[in-house]
PDB file of C-alpha atoms in Angstrom:
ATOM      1  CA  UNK A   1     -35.288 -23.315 -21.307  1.00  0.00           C
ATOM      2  CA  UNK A   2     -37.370 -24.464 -18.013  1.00  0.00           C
ATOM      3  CA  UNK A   3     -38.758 -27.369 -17.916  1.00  0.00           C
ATOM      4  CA  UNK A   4     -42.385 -28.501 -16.006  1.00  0.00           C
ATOM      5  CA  UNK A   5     -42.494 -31.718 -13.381  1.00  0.00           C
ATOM      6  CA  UNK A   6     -44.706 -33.976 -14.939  1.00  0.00           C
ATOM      7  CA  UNK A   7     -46.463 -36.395 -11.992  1.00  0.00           C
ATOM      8  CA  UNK A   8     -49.855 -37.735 -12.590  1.00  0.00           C
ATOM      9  CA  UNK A   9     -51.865 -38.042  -9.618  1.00  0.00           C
ATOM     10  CA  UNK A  10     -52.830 -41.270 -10.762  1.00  0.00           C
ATOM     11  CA  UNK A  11     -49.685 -42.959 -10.235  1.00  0.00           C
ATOM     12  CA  UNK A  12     -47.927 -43.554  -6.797  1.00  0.00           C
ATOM     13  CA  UNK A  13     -46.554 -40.293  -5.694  1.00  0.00           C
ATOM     14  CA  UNK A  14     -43.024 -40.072  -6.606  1.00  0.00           C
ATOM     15  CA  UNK A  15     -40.011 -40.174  -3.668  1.00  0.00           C
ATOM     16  CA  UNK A  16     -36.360 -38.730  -5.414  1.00  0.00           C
ATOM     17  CA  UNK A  17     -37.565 -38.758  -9.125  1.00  0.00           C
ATOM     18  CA  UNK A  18     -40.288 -37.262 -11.369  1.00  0.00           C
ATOM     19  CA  UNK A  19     -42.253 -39.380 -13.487  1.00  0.00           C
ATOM     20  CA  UNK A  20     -41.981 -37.261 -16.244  1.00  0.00           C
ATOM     21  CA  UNK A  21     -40.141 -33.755 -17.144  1.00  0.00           C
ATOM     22  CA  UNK A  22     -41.354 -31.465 -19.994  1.00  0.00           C
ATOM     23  CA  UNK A  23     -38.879 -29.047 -21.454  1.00  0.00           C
ATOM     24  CA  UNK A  24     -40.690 -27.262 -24.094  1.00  0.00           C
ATOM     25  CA  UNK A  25     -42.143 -29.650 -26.175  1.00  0.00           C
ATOM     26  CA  UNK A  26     -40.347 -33.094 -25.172  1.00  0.00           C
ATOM     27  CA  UNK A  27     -41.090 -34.656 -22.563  1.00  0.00           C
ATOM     28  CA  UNK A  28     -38.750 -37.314 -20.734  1.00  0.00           C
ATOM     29  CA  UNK A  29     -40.448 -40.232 -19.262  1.00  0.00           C
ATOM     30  CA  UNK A  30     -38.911 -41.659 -15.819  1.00  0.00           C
ATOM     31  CA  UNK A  31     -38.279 -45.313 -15.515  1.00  0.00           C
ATOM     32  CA  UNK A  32     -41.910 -47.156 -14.920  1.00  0.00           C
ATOM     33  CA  UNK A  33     -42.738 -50.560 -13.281  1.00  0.00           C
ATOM     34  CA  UNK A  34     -45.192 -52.429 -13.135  1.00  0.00           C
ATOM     35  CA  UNK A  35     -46.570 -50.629  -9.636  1.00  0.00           C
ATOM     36  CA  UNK A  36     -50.209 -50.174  -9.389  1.00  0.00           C
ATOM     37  CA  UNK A  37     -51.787 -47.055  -7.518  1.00  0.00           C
ATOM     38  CA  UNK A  38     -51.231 -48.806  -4.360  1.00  0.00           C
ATOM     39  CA  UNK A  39     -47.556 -49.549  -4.699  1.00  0.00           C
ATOM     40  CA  UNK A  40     -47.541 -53.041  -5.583  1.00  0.00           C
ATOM     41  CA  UNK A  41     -46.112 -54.948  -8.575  1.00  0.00           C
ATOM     42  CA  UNK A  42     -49.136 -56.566 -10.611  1.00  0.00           C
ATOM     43  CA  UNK A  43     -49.115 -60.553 -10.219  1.00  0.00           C
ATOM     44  CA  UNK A  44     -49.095 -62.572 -13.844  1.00  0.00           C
ATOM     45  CA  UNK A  45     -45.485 -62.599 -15.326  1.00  0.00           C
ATOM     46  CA  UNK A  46     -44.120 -60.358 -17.909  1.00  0.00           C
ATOM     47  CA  UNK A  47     -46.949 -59.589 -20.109  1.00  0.00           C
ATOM     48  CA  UNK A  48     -49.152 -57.935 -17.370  1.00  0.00           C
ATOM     49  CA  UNK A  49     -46.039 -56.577 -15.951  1.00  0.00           C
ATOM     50  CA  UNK A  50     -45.147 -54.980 -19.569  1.00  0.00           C
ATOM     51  CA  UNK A  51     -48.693 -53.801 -19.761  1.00  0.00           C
ATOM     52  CA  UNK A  52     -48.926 -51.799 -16.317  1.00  0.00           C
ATOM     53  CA  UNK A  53     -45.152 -50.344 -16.851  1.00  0.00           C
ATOM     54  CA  UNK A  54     -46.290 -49.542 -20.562  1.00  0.00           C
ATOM     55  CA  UNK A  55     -49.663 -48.052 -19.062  1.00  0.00           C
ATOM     56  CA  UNK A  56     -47.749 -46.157 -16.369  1.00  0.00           C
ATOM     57  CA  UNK A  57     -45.661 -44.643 -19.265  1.00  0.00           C
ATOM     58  CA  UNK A  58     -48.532 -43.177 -21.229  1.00  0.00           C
ATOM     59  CA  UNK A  59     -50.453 -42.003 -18.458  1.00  0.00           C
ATOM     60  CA  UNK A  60     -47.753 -39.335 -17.857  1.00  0.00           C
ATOM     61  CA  UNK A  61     -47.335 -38.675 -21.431  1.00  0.00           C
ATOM     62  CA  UNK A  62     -50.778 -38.142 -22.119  1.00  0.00           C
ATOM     63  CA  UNK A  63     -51.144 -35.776 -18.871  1.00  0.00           C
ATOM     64  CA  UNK A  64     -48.210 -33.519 -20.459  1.00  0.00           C
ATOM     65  CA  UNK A  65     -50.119 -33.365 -23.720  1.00  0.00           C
ATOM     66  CA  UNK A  66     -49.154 -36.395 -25.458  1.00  0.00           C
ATOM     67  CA  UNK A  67     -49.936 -39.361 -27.380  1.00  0.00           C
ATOM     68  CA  UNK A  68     -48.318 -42.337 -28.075  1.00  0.00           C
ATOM     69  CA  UNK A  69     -47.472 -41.645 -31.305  1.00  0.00           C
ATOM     70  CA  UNK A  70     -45.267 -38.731 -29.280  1.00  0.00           C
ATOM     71  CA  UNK A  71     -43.178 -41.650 -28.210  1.00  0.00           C
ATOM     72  CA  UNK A  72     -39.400 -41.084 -30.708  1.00  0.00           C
ATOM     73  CA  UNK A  73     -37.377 -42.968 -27.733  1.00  0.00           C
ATOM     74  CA  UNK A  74     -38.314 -46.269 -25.138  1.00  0.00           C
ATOM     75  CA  UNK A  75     -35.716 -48.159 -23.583  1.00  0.00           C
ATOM     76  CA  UNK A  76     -36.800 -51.474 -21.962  1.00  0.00           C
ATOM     77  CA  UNK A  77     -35.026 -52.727 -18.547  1.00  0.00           C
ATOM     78  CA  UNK A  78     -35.352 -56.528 -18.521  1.00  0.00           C
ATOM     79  CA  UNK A  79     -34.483 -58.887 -15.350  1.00  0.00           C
ATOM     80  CA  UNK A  80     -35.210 -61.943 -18.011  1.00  0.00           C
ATOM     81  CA  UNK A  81     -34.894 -61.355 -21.435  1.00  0.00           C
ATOM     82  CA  UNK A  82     -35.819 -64.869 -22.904  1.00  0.00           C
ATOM     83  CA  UNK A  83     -38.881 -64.556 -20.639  1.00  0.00           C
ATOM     84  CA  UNK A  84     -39.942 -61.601 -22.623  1.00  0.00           C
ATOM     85  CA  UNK A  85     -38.810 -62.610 -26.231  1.00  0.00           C
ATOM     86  CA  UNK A  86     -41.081 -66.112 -25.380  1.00  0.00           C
ATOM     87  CA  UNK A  87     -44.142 -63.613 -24.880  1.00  0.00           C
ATOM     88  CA  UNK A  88     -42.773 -61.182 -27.803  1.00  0.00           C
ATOM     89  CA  UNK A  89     -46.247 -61.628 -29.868  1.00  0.00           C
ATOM     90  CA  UNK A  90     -48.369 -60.806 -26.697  1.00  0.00           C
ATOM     91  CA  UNK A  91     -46.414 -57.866 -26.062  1.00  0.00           C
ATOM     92  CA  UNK A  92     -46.525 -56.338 -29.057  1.00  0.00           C
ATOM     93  CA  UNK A  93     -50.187 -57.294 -29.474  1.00  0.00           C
ATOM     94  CA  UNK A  94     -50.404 -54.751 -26.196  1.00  0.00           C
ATOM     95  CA  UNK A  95     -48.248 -52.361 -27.518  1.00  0.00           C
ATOM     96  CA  UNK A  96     -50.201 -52.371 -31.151  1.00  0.00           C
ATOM     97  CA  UNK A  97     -53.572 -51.649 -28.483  1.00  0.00           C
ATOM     98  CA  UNK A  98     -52.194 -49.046 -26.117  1.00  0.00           C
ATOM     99  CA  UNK A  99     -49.846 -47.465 -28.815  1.00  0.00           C
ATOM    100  CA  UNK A 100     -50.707 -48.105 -32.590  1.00  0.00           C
ATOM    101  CA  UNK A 101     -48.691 -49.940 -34.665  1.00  0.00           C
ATOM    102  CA  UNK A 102     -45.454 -47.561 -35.680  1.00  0.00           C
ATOM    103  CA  UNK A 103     -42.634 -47.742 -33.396  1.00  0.00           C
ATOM    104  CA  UNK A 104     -40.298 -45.013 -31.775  1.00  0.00           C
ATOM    105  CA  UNK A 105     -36.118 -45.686 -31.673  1.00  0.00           C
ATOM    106  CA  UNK A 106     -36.145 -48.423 -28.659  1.00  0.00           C
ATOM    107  CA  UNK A 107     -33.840 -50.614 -26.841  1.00  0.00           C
ATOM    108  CA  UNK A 108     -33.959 -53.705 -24.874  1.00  0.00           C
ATOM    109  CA  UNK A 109     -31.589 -54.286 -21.912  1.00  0.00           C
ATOM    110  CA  UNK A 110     -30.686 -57.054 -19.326  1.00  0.00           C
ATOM    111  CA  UNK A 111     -30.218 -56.229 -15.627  1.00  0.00           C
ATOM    112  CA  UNK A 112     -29.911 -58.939 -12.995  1.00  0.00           C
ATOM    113  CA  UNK A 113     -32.364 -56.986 -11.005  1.00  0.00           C
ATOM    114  CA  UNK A 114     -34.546 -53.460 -10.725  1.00  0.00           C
ATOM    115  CA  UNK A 115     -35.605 -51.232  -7.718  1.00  0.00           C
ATOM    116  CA  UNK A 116     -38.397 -53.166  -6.671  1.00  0.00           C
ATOM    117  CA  UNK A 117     -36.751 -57.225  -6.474  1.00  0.00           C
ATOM    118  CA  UNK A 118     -40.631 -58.318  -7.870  1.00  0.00           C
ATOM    119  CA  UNK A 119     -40.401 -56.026 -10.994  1.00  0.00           C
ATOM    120  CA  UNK A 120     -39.409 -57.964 -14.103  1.00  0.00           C
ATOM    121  CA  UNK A 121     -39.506 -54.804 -16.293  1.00  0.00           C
ATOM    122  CA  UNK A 122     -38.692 -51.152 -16.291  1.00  0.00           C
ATOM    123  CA  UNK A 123     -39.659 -48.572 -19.093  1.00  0.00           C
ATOM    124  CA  UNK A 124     -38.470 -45.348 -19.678  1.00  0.00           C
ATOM    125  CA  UNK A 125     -39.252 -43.175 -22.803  1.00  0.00           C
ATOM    126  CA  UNK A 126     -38.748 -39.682 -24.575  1.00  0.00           C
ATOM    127  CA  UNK A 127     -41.659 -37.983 -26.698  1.00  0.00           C
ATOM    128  CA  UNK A 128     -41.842 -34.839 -28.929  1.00  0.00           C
ATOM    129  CA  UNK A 129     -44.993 -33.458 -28.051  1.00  0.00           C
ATOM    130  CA  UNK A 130     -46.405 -31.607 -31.434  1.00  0.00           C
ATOM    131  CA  UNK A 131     -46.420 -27.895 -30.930  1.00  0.00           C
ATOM    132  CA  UNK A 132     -49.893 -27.000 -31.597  1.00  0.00           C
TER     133      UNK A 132
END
């Protein structure tokens, strides 16, 4: 099967990864920050963080074909997971905007630290684009 390099020009250009690879209809979403177009890490704490890293997710699903409803898989990377289960209702009032209200298969883990040392989240994801 080949698979297609997914990297929205939108995004900061990507160094040693791909922000997303399609191989035939799923598409595998790299690990996201919270990095803006010019490669900084929004200001604000973990809900704006969780919505640009969310954002950054969806904008390379939705330029393989995608929706949000596509999403079966997300894995969180947290450097403080109390600090996100505090803002829990605000994030998942963002999610319910950018992504509807069902969920895919997810997971929430605790790192002591991600690539860039301002990032307080990391998310990663797997869709299953519908053939069509």
């Amino acid at each position: 099967m080949s698979h297609q390099t997914i990297n929205p020009e939108s995004l900061p250009k990507p160094s040693g990864f791909a922000h997303g690879i399609l191989a035939g209809n799923t598409i595998f979403l790299g690990g996201q920050t919270a990095l803006d177009k010019n490669m900084n890490i929004v200001p604000g704490g973990i809900v704006e963080q969780f919505k640009q890293a969310f954002s950054n997710v969806l904008t390379t699903l939705r330029e393989a074909g995608g929706q949000p409803e596509d999403l079966v898989n997300v894995t969180i990377y947290l450097t403080d997971v109390d600090d996100y289960m505090a803002n829990g209702r605000e994030i998942g009032r963002i999610w319910r905007e950018m992504a509807g209200s069902e969920y895919p298969a997810m997971a929430g883990i605790g790192v002591t630290r991600l690539w860039q040392k301002e990032a307080l989240i990391e998310i990663q994801g797997i869709a299953v684009i519908p053939e069509g």
